[in-house]
mmCIF file of C-alpha atoms in Angstrom:
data_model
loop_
_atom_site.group_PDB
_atom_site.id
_atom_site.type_symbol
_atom_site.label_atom_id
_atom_site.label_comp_id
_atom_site.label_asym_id
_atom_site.label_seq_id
_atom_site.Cartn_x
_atom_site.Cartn_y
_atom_site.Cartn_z
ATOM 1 C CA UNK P 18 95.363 125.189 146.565
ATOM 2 C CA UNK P 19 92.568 126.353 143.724
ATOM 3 C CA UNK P 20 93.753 123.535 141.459
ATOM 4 C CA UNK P 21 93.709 120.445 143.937
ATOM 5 C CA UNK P 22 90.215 122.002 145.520
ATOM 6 C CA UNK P 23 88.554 121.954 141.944
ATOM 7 C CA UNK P 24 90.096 118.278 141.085
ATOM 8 C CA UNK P 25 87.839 115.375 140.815
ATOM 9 C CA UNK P 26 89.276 111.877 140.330
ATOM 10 C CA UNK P 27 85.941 110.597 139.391
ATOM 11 C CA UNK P 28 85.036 113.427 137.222
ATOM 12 C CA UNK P 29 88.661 112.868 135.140
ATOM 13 C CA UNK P 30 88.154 108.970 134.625
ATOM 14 C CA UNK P 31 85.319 109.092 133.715
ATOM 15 C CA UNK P 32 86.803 111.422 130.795
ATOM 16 C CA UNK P 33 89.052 108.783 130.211
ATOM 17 C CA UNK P 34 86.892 106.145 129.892
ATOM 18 C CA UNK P 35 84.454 107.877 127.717
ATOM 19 C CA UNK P 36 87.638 108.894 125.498
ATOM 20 C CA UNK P 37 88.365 104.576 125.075
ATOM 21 C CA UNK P 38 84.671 104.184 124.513
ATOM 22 C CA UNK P 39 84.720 106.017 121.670
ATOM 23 C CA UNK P 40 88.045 105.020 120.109
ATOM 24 C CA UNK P 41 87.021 101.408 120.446
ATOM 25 C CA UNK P 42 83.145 102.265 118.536
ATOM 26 C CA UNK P 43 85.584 103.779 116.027
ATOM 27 C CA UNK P 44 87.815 101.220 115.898
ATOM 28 C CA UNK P 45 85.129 98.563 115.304
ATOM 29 C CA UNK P 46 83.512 100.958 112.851
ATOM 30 C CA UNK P 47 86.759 100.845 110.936
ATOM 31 C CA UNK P 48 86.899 97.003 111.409
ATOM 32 C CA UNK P 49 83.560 96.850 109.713
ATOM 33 C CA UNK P 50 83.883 98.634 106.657
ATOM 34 C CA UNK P 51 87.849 97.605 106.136
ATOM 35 C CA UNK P 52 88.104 95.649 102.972
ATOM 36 C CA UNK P 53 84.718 96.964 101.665
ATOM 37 C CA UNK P 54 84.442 99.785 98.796
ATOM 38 C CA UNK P 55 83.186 101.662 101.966
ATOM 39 C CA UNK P 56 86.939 102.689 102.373
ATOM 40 C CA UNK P 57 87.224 104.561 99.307
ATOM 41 C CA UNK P 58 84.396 106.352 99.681
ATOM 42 C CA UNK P 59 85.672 107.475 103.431
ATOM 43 C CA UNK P 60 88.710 108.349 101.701
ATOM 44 C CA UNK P 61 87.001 110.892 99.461
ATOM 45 C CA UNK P 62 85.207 112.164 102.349
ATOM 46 C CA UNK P 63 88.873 112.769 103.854
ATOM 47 C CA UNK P 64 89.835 114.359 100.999
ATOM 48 C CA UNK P 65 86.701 116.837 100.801
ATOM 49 C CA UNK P 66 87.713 117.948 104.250
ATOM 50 C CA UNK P 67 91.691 118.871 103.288
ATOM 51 C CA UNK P 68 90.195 120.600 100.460
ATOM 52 C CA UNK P 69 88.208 122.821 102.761
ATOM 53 C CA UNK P 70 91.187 123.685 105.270
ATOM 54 C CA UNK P 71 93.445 124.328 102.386
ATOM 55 C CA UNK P 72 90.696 126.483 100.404
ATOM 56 C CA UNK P 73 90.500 128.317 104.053
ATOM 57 C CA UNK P 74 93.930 128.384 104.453
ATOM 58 C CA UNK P 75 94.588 130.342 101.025
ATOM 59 C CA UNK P 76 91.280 132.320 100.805
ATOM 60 C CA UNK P 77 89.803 130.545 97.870
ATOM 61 C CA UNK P 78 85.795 131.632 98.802
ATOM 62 C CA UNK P 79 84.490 129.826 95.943
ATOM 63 C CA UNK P 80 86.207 126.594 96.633
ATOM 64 C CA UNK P 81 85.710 127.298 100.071
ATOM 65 C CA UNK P 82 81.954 127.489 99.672
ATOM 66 C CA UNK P 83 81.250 124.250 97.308
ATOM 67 C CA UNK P 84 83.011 122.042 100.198
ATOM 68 C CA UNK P 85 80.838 123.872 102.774
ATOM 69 C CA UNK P 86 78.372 122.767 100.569
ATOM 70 C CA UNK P 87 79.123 119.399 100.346
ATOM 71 C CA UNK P 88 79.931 118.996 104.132
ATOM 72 C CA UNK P 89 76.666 120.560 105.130
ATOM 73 C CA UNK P 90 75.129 117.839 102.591
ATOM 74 C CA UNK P 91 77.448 115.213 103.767
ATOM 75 C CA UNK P 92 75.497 113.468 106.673
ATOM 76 C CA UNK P 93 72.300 112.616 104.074
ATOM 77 C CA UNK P 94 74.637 111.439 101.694
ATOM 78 C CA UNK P 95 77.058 109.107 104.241
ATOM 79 C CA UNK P 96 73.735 107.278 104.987
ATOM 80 C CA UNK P 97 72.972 107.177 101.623
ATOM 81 C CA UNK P 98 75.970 106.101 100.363
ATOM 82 C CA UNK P 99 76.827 103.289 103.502
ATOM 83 C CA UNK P 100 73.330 102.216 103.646
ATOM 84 C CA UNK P 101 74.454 98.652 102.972
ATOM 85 C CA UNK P 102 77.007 98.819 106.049
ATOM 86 C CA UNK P 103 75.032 100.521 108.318
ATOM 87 C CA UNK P 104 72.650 97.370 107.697
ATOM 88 C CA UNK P 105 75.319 94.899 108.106
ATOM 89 C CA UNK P 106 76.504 96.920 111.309
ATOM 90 C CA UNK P 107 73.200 96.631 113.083
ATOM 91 C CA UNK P 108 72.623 93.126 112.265
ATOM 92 C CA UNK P 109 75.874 92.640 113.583
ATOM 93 C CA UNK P 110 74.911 94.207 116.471
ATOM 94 C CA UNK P 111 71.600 92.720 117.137
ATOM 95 C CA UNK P 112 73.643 89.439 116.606
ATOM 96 C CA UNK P 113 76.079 90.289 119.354
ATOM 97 C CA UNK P 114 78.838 89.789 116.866
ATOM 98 C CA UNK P 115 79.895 93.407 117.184
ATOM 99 C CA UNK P 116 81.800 92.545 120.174
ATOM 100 C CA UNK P 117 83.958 89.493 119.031
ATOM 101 C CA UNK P 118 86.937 89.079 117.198
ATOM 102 C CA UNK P 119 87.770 88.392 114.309
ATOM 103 C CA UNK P 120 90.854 86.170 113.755
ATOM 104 C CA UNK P 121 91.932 85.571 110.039
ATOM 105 C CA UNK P 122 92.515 81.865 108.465
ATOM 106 C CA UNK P 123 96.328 80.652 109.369
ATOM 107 C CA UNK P 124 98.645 78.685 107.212
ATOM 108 C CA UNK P 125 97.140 75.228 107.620
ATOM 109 C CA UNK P 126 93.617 76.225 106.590
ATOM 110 C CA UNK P 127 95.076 78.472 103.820
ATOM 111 C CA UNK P 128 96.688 75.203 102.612
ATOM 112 C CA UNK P 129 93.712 73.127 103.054
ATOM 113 C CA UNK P 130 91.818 75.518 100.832
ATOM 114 C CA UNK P 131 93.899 75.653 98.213
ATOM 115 C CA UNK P 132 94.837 72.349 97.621
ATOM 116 C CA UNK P 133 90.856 71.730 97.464
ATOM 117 C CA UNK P 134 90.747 74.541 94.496
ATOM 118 C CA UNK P 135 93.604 72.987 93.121
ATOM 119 C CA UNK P 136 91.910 69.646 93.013
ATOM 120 C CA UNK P 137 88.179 70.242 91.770
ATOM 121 C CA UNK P 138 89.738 72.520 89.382
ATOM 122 C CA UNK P 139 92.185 69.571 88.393
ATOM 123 C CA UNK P 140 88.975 67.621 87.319
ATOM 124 C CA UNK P 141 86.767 69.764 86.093
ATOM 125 C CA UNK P 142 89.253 70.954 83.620
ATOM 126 C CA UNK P 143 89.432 67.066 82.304
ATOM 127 C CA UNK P 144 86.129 66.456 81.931
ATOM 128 C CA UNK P 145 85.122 70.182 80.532
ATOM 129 C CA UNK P 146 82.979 71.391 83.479
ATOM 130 C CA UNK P 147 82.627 75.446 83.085
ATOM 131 C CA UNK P 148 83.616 76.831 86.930
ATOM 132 C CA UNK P 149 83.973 80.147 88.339
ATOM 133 C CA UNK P 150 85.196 80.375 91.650
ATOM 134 C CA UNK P 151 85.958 84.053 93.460
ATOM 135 C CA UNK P 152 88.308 83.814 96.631
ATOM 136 C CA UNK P 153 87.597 87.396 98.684
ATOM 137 C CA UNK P 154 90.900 88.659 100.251
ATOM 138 C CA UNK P 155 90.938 92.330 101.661
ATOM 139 C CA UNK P 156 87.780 94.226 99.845
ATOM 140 C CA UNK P 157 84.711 92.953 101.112
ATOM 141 C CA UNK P 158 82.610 90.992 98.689
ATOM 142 C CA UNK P 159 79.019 90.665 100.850
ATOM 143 C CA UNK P 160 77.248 92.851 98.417
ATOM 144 C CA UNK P 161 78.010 90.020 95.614
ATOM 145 C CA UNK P 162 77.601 87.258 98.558
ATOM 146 C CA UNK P 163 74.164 88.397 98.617
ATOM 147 C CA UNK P 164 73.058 88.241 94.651
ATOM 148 C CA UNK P 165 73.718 83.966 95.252
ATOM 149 C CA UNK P 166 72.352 81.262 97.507
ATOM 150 C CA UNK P 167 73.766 80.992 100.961
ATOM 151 C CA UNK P 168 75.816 78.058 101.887
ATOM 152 C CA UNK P 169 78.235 78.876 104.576
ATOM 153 C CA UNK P 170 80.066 75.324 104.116
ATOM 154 C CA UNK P 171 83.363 73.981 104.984
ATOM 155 C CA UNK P 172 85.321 73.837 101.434
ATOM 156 C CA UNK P 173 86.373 70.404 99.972
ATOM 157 C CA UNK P 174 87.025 69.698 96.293
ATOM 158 C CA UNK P 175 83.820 67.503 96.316
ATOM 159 C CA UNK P 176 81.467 70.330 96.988
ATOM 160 C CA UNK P 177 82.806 72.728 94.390
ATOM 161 C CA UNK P 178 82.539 70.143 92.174
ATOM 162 C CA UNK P 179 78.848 69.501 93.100
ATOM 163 C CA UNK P 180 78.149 72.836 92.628
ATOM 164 C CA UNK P 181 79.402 72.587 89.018
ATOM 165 C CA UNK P 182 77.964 69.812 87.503
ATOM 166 C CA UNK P 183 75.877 70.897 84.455
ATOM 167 C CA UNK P 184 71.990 71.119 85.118
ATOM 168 C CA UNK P 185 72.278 71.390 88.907
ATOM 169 C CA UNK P 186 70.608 74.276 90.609
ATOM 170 C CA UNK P 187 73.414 76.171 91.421
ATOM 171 C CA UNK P 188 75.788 75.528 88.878
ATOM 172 C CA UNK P 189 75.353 78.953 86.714
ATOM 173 C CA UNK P 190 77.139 81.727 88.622
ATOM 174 C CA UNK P 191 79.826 82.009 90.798
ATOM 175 C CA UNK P 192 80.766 80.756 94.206
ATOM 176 C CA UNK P 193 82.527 83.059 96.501
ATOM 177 C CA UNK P 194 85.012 81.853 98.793
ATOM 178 C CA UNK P 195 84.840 83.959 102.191
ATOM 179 C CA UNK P 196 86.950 83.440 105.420
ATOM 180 C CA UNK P 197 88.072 79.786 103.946
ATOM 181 C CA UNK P 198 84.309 78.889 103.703
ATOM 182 C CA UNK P 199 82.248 78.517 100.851
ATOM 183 C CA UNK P 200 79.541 81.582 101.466
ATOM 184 C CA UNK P 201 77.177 81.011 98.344
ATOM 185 C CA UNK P 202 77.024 79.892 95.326
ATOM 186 C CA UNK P 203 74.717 80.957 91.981
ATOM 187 C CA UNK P 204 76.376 84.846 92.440
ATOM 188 C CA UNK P 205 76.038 87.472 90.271
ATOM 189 C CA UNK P 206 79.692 88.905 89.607
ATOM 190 C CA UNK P 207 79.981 92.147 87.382
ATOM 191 C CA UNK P 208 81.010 91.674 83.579
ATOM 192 C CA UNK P 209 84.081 93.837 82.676
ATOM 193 C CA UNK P 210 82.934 96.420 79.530
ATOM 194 C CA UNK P 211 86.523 96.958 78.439
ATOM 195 C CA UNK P 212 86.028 96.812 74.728
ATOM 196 C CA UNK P 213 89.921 95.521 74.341
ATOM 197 C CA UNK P 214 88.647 92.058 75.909
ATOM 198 C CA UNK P 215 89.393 89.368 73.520
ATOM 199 C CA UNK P 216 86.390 88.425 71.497
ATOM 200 C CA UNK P 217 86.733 84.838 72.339
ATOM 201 C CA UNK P 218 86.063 85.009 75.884
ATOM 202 C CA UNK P 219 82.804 84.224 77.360
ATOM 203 C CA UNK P 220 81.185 85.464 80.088
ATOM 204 C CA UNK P 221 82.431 83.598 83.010
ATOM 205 C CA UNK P 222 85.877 85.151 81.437
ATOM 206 C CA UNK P 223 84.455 88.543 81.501
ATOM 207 C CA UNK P 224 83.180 88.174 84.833
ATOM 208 C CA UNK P 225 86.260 86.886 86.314
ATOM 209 C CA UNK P 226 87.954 90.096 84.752
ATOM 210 C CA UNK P 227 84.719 92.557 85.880
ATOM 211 C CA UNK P 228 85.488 91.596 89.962
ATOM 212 C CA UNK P 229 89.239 91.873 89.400
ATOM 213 C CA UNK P 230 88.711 95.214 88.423
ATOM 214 C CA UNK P 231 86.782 96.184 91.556
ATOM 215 C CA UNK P 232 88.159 94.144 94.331
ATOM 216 C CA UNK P 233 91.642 92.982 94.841
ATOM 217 C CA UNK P 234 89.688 89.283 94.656
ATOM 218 C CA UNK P 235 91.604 86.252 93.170
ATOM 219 C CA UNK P 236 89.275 84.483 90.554
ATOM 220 C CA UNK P 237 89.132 80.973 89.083
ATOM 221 C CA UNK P 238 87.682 79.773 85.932
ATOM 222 C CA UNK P 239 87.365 76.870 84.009
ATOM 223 C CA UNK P 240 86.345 77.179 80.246
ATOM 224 C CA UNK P 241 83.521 75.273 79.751
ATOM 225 C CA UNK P 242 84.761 74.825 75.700
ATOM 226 C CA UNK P 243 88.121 73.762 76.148
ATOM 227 C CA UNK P 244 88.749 72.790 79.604
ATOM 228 C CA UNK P 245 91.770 75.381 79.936
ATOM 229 C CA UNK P 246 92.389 77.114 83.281
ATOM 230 C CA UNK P 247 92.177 80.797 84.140
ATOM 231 C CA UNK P 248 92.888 82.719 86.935
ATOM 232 C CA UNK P 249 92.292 86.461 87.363
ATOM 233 C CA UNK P 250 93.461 89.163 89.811
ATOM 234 C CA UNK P 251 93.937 92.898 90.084
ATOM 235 C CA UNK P 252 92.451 93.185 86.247
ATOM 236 C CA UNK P 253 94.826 91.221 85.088
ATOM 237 C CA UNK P 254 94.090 87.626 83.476
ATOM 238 C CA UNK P 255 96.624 84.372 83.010
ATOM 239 C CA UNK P 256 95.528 81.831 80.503
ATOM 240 C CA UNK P 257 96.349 78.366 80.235
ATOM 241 C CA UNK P 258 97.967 78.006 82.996
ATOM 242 C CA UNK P 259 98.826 74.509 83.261
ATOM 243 C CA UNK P 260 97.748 73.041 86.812
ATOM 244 C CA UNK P 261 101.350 73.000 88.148
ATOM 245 C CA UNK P 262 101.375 76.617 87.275
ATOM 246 C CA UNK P 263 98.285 77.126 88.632
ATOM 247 C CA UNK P 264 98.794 75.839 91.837
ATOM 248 C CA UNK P 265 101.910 77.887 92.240
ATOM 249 C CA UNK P 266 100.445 81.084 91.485
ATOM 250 C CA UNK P 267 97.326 80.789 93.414
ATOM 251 C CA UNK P 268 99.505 79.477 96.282
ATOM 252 C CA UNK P 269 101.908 82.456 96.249
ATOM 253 C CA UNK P 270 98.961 85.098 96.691
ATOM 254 C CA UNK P 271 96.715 82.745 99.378
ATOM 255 C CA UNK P 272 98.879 80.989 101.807
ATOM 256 C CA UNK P 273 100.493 82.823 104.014
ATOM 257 C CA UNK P 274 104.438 81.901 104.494
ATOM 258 C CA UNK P 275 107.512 83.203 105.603
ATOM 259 C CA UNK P 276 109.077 82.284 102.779
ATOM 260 C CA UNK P 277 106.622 83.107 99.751
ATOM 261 C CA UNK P 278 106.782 80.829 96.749
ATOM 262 C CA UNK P 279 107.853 82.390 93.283
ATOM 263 C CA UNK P 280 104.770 81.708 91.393
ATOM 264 C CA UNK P 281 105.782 79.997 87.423
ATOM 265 C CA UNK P 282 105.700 81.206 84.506
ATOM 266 C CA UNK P 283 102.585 81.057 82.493
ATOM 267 C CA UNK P 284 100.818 82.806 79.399
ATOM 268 C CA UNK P 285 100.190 86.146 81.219
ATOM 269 C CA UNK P 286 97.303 88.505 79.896
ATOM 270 C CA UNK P 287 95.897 91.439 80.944
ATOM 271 C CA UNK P 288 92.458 92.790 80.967
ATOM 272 C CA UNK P 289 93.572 94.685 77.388
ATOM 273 C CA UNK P 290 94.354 91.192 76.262
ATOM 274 C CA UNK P 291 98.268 91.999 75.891
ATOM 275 C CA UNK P 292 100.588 89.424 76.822
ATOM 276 C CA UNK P 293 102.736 90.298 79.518
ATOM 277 C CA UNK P 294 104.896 87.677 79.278
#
């Protein structure tokens, strides 16, 4: 038969294999930019290209023609615009860590980091010792990783603490907390320019708000004037938080549990500076 003469085992596996070759580049290439603000510009790239079938769809030529546009213009603008993780895929690459895996931090290490937080932020807090510490979850926070000093060291309450004390090299900045490891410290963060900020927060305050409001990052600080402890997270800022109430809340969003704790009550403010209650 014509269909059994022209078939070609080889010829069809090959297909197949090809066909998981590529899913698994794109799957790694998804892997890469996940939790990065990489993913919202794909999105809008997704976006562009439903707004070009529709404007097809329904004859809108005008429309039509500024997506052509912008899809014709796309390529020199994704390499543009992902210059940063095209770099970081390469050295990946050229690392060999483009081929491993990635497992994310269980329970125990979870707890381990926290209660370190918990207690370096616990003293500092007595003895007045300004701190601003940035925990990355999902968005990616390399690009501010990168504006610091590189440290890529186990966490323990004794090094943040370190890293704190007044007239020390790296105590002005932030330190970012990546993968349960402390990645650098002396970071640049950005300063929120909401002009409904209370007046009487400084900058670490308005830093701690400015990454909330671009990463879904949880954010300690510790006032350098009073001692009082802050925590900040999806724009939104809680004051005075005592330390029980601070442990609770930055428990319930970092360790990971079956049964999540109900964080406390505590003075509650967003970035307008409203209390939420």
């Amino acid at each position: 038969m014509p269909f059994f003469e022209d078939f070609n085992i080889w010829k069809y596996l090959a297909s197949i294999v090809d066909i998981l070759l590529v899913s698994w580049v794109i799957y790694k290439l998804l892997n890469l930019i996940k939790g990065t603000k990489a993913v919202q510009l794909l999105k809008g790239i997704v976006v562009i290209l439903l707004i070009r079938v529709v404007s097809e769809f329904f004859g809108l030529n005008t429309l039509s023609w500024l997506t052509q546009q912008a899809i014709d213009w796309g390529f020199l603008a994704v390499i543009i615009i992902f210059q940063p993780e095209l770099r970081r895929a390469l050295e990946q690459l050229g690392r060999g860590r483009f081929f491993s895996r990635s497992n994310g931090p269980d329970d125990e290490e979870q707890e381990k980091m926290v209660d370190a937080i918990v207690k370096a932020t616990d003293y500092m807090a007595k003895r007045r010792i300004g701190a601003l510490i940035s925990i990355e979850r999902e968005t990616g926070m390399s690009d501010y990783i990168e504006t610091g000093i590189p440290l890529d060291a186990k966490i323990s309450s004794e090094l943040l603490i370190n890293i704190f004390i007044p007239n020390t090299p790296l105590h002005d900045g932030a330190v970012i907390i990546q993968k349960n490891n402390v990645a650098a410290a002396a970071c640049y963060l950005p300063l929120s320019e909401s002009p409904f900020i209370s007046k009487e927060l400084g900058t670490r305050h308005r830093a701690a708000l400015g990454i909330s409001e671009v990463t879904d990052s949880i954010t300690v600080v510790v006032s350098e004037e009073t001692g009082n402890i802050s925590l900040t997270k999806n724009g939104e800022l809680h004051r005075n938080l005592t330390l029980e109430g601070f442990k609770e809340l930055i428990s319930h969003d970092l360790i990971i549990t079956s049964t999540k704790v109900k964080p406390a009550s505590s003075a509650r403010w967003n970035w307008r500076g409203k209390n939420n209650g």
